[in-house]
CSV table of C-alpha atoms in Angstrom, one decimal:
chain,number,residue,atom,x,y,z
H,76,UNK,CA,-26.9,31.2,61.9
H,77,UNK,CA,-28.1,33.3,58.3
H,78,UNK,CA,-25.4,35.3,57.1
H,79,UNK,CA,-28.2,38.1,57.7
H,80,UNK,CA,-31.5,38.5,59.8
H,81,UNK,CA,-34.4,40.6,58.8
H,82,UNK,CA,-36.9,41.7,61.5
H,83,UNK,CA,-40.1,39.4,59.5
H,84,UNK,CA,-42.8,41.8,60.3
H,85,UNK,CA,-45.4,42.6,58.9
H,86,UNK,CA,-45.9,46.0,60.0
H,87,UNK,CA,-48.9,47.6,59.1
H,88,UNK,CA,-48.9,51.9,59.6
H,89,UNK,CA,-51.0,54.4,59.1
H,90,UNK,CA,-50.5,56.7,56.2
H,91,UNK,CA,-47.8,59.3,57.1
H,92,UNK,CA,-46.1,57.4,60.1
H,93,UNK,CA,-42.1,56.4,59.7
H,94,UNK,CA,-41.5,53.1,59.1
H,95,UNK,CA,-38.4,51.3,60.3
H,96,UNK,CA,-36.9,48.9,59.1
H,97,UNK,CA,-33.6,46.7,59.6
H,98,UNK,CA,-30.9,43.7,59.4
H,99,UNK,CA,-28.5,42.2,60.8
H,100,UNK,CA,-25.1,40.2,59.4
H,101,UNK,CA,-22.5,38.0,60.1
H,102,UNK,CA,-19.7,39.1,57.9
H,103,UNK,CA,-17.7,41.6,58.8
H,104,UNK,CA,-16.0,41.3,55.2
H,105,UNK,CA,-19.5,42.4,53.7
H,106,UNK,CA,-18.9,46.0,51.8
H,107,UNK,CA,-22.0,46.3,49.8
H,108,UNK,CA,-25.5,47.3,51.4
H,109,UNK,CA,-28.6,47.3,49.4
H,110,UNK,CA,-32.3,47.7,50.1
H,111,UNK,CA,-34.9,46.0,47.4
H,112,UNK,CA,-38.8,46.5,47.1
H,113,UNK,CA,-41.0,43.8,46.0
H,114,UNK,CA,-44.4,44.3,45.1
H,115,UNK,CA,-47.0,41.0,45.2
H,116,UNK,CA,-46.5,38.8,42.0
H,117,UNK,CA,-43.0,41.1,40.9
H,118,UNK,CA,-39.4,40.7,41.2
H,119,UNK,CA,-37.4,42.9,43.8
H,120,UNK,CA,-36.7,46.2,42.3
H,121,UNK,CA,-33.5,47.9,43.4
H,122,UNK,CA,-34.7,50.9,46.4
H,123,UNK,CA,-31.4,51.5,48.0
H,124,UNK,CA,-27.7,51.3,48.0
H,125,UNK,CA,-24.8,52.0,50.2
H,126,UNK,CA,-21.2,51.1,50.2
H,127,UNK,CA,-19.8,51.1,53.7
H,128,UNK,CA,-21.0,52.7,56.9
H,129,UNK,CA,-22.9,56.3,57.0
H,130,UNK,CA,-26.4,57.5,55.9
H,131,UNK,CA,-27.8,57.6,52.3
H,132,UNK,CA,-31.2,60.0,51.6
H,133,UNK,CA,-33.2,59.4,48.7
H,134,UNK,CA,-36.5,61.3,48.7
H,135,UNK,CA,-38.4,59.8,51.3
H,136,UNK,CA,-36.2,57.1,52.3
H,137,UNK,CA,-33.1,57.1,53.9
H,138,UNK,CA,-30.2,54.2,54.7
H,139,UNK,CA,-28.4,53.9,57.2
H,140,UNK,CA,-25.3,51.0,58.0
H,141,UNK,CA,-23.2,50.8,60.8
H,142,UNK,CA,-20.5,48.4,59.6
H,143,UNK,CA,-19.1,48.2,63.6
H,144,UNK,CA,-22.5,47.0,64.9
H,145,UNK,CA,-23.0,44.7,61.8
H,146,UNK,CA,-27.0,46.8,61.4
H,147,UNK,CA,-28.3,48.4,58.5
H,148,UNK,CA,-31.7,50.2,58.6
H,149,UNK,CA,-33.9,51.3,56.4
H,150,UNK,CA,-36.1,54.5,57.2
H,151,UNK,CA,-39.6,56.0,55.1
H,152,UNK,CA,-40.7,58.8,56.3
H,153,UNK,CA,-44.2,60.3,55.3
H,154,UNK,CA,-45.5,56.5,54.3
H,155,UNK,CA,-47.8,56.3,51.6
H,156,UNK,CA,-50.3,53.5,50.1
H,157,UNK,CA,-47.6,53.2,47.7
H,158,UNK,CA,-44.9,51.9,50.2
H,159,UNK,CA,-47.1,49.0,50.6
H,160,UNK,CA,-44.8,46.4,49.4
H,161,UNK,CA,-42.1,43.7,50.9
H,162,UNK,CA,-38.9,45.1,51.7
H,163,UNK,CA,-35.7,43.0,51.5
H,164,UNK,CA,-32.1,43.7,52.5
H,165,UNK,CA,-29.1,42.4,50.8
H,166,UNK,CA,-25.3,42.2,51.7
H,167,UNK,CA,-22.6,40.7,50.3
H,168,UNK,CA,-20.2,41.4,47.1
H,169,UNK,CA,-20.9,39.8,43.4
H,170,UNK,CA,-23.0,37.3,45.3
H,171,UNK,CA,-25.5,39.0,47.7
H,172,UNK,CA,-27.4,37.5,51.0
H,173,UNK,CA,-30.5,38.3,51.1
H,174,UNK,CA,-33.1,38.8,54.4
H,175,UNK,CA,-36.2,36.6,54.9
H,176,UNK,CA,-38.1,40.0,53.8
H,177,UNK,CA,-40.4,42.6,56.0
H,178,UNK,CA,-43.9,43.1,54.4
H,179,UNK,CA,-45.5,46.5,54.9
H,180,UNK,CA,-48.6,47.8,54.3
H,181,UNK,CA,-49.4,51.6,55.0
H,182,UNK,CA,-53.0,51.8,55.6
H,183,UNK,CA,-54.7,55.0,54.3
E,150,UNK,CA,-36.5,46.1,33.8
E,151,UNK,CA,-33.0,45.4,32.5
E,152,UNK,CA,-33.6,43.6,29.9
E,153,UNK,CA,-34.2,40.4,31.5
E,154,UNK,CA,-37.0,37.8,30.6
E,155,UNK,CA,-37.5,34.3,32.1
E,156,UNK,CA,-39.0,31.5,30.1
E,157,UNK,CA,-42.0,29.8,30.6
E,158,UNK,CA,-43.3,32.4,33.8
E,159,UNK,CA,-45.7,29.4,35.4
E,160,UNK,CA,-45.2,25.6,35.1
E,161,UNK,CA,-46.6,23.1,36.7
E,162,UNK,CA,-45.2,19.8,36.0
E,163,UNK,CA,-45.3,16.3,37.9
E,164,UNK,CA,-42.5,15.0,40.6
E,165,UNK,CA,-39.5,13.0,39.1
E,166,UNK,CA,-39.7,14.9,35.4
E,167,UNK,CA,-36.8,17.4,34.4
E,168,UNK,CA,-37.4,21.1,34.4
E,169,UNK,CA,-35.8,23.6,32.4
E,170,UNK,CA,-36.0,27.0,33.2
E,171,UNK,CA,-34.3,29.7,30.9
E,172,UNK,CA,-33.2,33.1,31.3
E,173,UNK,CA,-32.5,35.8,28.4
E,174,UNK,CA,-30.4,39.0,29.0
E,175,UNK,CA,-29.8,41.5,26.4
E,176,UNK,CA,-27.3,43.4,27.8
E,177,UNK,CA,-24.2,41.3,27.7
E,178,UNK,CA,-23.9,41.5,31.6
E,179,UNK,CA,-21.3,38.9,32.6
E,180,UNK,CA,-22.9,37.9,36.2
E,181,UNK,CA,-25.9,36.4,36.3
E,182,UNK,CA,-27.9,34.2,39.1
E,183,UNK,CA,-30.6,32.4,40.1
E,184,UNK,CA,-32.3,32.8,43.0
E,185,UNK,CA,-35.2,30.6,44.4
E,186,UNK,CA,-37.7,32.8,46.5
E,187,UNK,CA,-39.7,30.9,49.3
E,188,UNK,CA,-41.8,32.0,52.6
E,189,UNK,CA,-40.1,33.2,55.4
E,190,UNK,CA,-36.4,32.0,53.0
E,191,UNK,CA,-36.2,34.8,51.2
E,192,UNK,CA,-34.2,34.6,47.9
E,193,UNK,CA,-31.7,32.0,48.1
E,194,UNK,CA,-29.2,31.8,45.8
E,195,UNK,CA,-28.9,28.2,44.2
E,196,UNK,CA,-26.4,28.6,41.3
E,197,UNK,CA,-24.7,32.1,39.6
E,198,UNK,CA,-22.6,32.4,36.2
E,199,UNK,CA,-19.3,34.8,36.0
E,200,UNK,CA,-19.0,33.9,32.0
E,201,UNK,CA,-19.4,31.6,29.3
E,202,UNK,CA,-18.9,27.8,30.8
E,203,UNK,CA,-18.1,29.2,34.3
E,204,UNK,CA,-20.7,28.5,36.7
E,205,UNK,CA,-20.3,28.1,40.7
E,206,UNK,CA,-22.7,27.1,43.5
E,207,UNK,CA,-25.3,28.9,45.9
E,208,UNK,CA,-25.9,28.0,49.0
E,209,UNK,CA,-29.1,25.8,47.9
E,210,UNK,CA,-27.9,23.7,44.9
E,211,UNK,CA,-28.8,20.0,45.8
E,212,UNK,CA,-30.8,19.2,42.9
E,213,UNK,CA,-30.6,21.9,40.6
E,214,UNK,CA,-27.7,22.1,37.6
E,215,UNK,CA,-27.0,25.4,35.2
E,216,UNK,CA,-25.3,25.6,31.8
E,217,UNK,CA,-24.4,29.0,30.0
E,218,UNK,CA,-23.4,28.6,26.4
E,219,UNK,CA,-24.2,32.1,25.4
E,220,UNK,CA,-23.6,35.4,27.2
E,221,UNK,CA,-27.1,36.1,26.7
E,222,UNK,CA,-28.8,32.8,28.4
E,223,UNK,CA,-28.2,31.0,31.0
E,224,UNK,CA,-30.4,28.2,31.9
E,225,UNK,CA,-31.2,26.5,35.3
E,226,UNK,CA,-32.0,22.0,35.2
E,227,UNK,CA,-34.6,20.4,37.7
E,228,UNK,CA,-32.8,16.9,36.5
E,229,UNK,CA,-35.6,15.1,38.4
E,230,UNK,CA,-38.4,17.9,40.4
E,231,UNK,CA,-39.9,16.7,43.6
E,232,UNK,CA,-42.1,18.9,45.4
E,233,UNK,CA,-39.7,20.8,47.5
E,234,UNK,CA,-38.7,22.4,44.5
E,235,UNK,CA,-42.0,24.4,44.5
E,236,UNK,CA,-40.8,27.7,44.8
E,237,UNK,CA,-40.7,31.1,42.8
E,238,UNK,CA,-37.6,31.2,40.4
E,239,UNK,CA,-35.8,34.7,39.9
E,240,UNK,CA,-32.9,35.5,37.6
E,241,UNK,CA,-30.8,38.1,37.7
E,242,UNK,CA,-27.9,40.1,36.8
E,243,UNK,CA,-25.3,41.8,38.2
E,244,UNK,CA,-24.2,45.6,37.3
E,245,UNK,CA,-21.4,46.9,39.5
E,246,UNK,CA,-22.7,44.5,42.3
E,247,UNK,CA,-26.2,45.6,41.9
E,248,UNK,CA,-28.7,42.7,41.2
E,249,UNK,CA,-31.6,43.2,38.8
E,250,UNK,CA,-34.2,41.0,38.7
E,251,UNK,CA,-35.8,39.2,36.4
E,252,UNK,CA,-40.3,39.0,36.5
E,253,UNK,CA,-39.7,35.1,38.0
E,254,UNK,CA,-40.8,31.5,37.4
E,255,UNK,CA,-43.6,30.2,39.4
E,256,UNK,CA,-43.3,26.4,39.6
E,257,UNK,CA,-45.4,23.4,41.0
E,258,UNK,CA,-44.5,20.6,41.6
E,259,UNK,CA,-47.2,17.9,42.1
């Protein structure tokens, strides 16, 4: 079993839907949450981060772990062109597991 | 971008011939990583670096050796590529538990 599963996608959205997005993990001992974008032919840039359970809102996107159910999720609302991109989670401590990755396009 | 760069940023070299991959930080960070990115894998981490000389193993490190002799670099070894080593390279480093990445290494193998 991976440490953590990413529902693979893709999803494809119209412009201005809510995308959802989420993981799962194996590790209860996992304390740090983070959610990275990846555009085609570019390394993961940092989107999100949480440490331990509750809600984080950032503009348009919001985080979300519950550390009981072992679930993150990962929430854009009002999904632009821009959001078109691969979205990864990652869990862990110093060293972070990473999901297989959800790509996204928002369709205008 | 952190003030990471990765050296050379495409190769393609033959199966059985070393490959050195190198990565340049500018920041002093003491973590860094690298991190082999692959269809429907995901990055997988293959070796990572907590200070000069101290290196430990990812979960994919058959094949694959690191040295760090300088805070600054830290360099990942093919000793011998074969063509399951075809993959996207990404280094990274580590700021209060936050990875930054690297622009990767695109490498085939043929």
């Amino acid at each position: 079993q991976k440490e953590v599963e990413q529902d693979p996608g893709p999803l494809s959205v119209p412009e201005g839907a809510i995308v959802s997005l989420n993981c799962t993990y194996s590790n209860s001992a996992f304390q740090y949450f983070m959610w990275y974008r990846q555009y085609s032919r570019k390394g993961p840039e940092l989107l999100m981060y949480t440490y331990s359970s509750g809600n984080k809102e950032d503009g348009r996107f919001t985080a979300q772990v519950d550390k009981s159910s072992k679930y993150i999720s990962l929430f854009i609302r009002d999904s632009q062109p821009s959001d078109s991109a691969t979205y990864l989670c990652a869990i862990g401590d110093y060293k972070l597991s990473f999901g297989a990755g959800t790509t996204v396009t928002v369709r205008a | 971008d952190a003030g990471i760069t990765q050296s050379p940023r495409h190769k393609v070299t033959e199966t059985g011939t070393p490959v050195t991959l190198r990565c340049h930080q500018t920041e002093n960070h003491r973590y860094m990583y690298w991190y082999r990115q692959d269809p429907g894998h995901g990055l997988r981490l293959i070796h990572y670096s907590y200070g000069v000389k101290d290196t430990d193993k990812g979960e994919v490190s058959d094949g694959y050796s690191v040295s760090r002799s300088k805070t600054e670099d830290f360099l990942l070894t093919l000793e011998s590529a074969t063509s399951s080593q075809t993959s996207v390279y990404f280094c990274a480093i580590s700021e209060d538990r936050v990875l930054y990445f690297g622009p990767g290494t695109r490498l085939t193998v043929t």
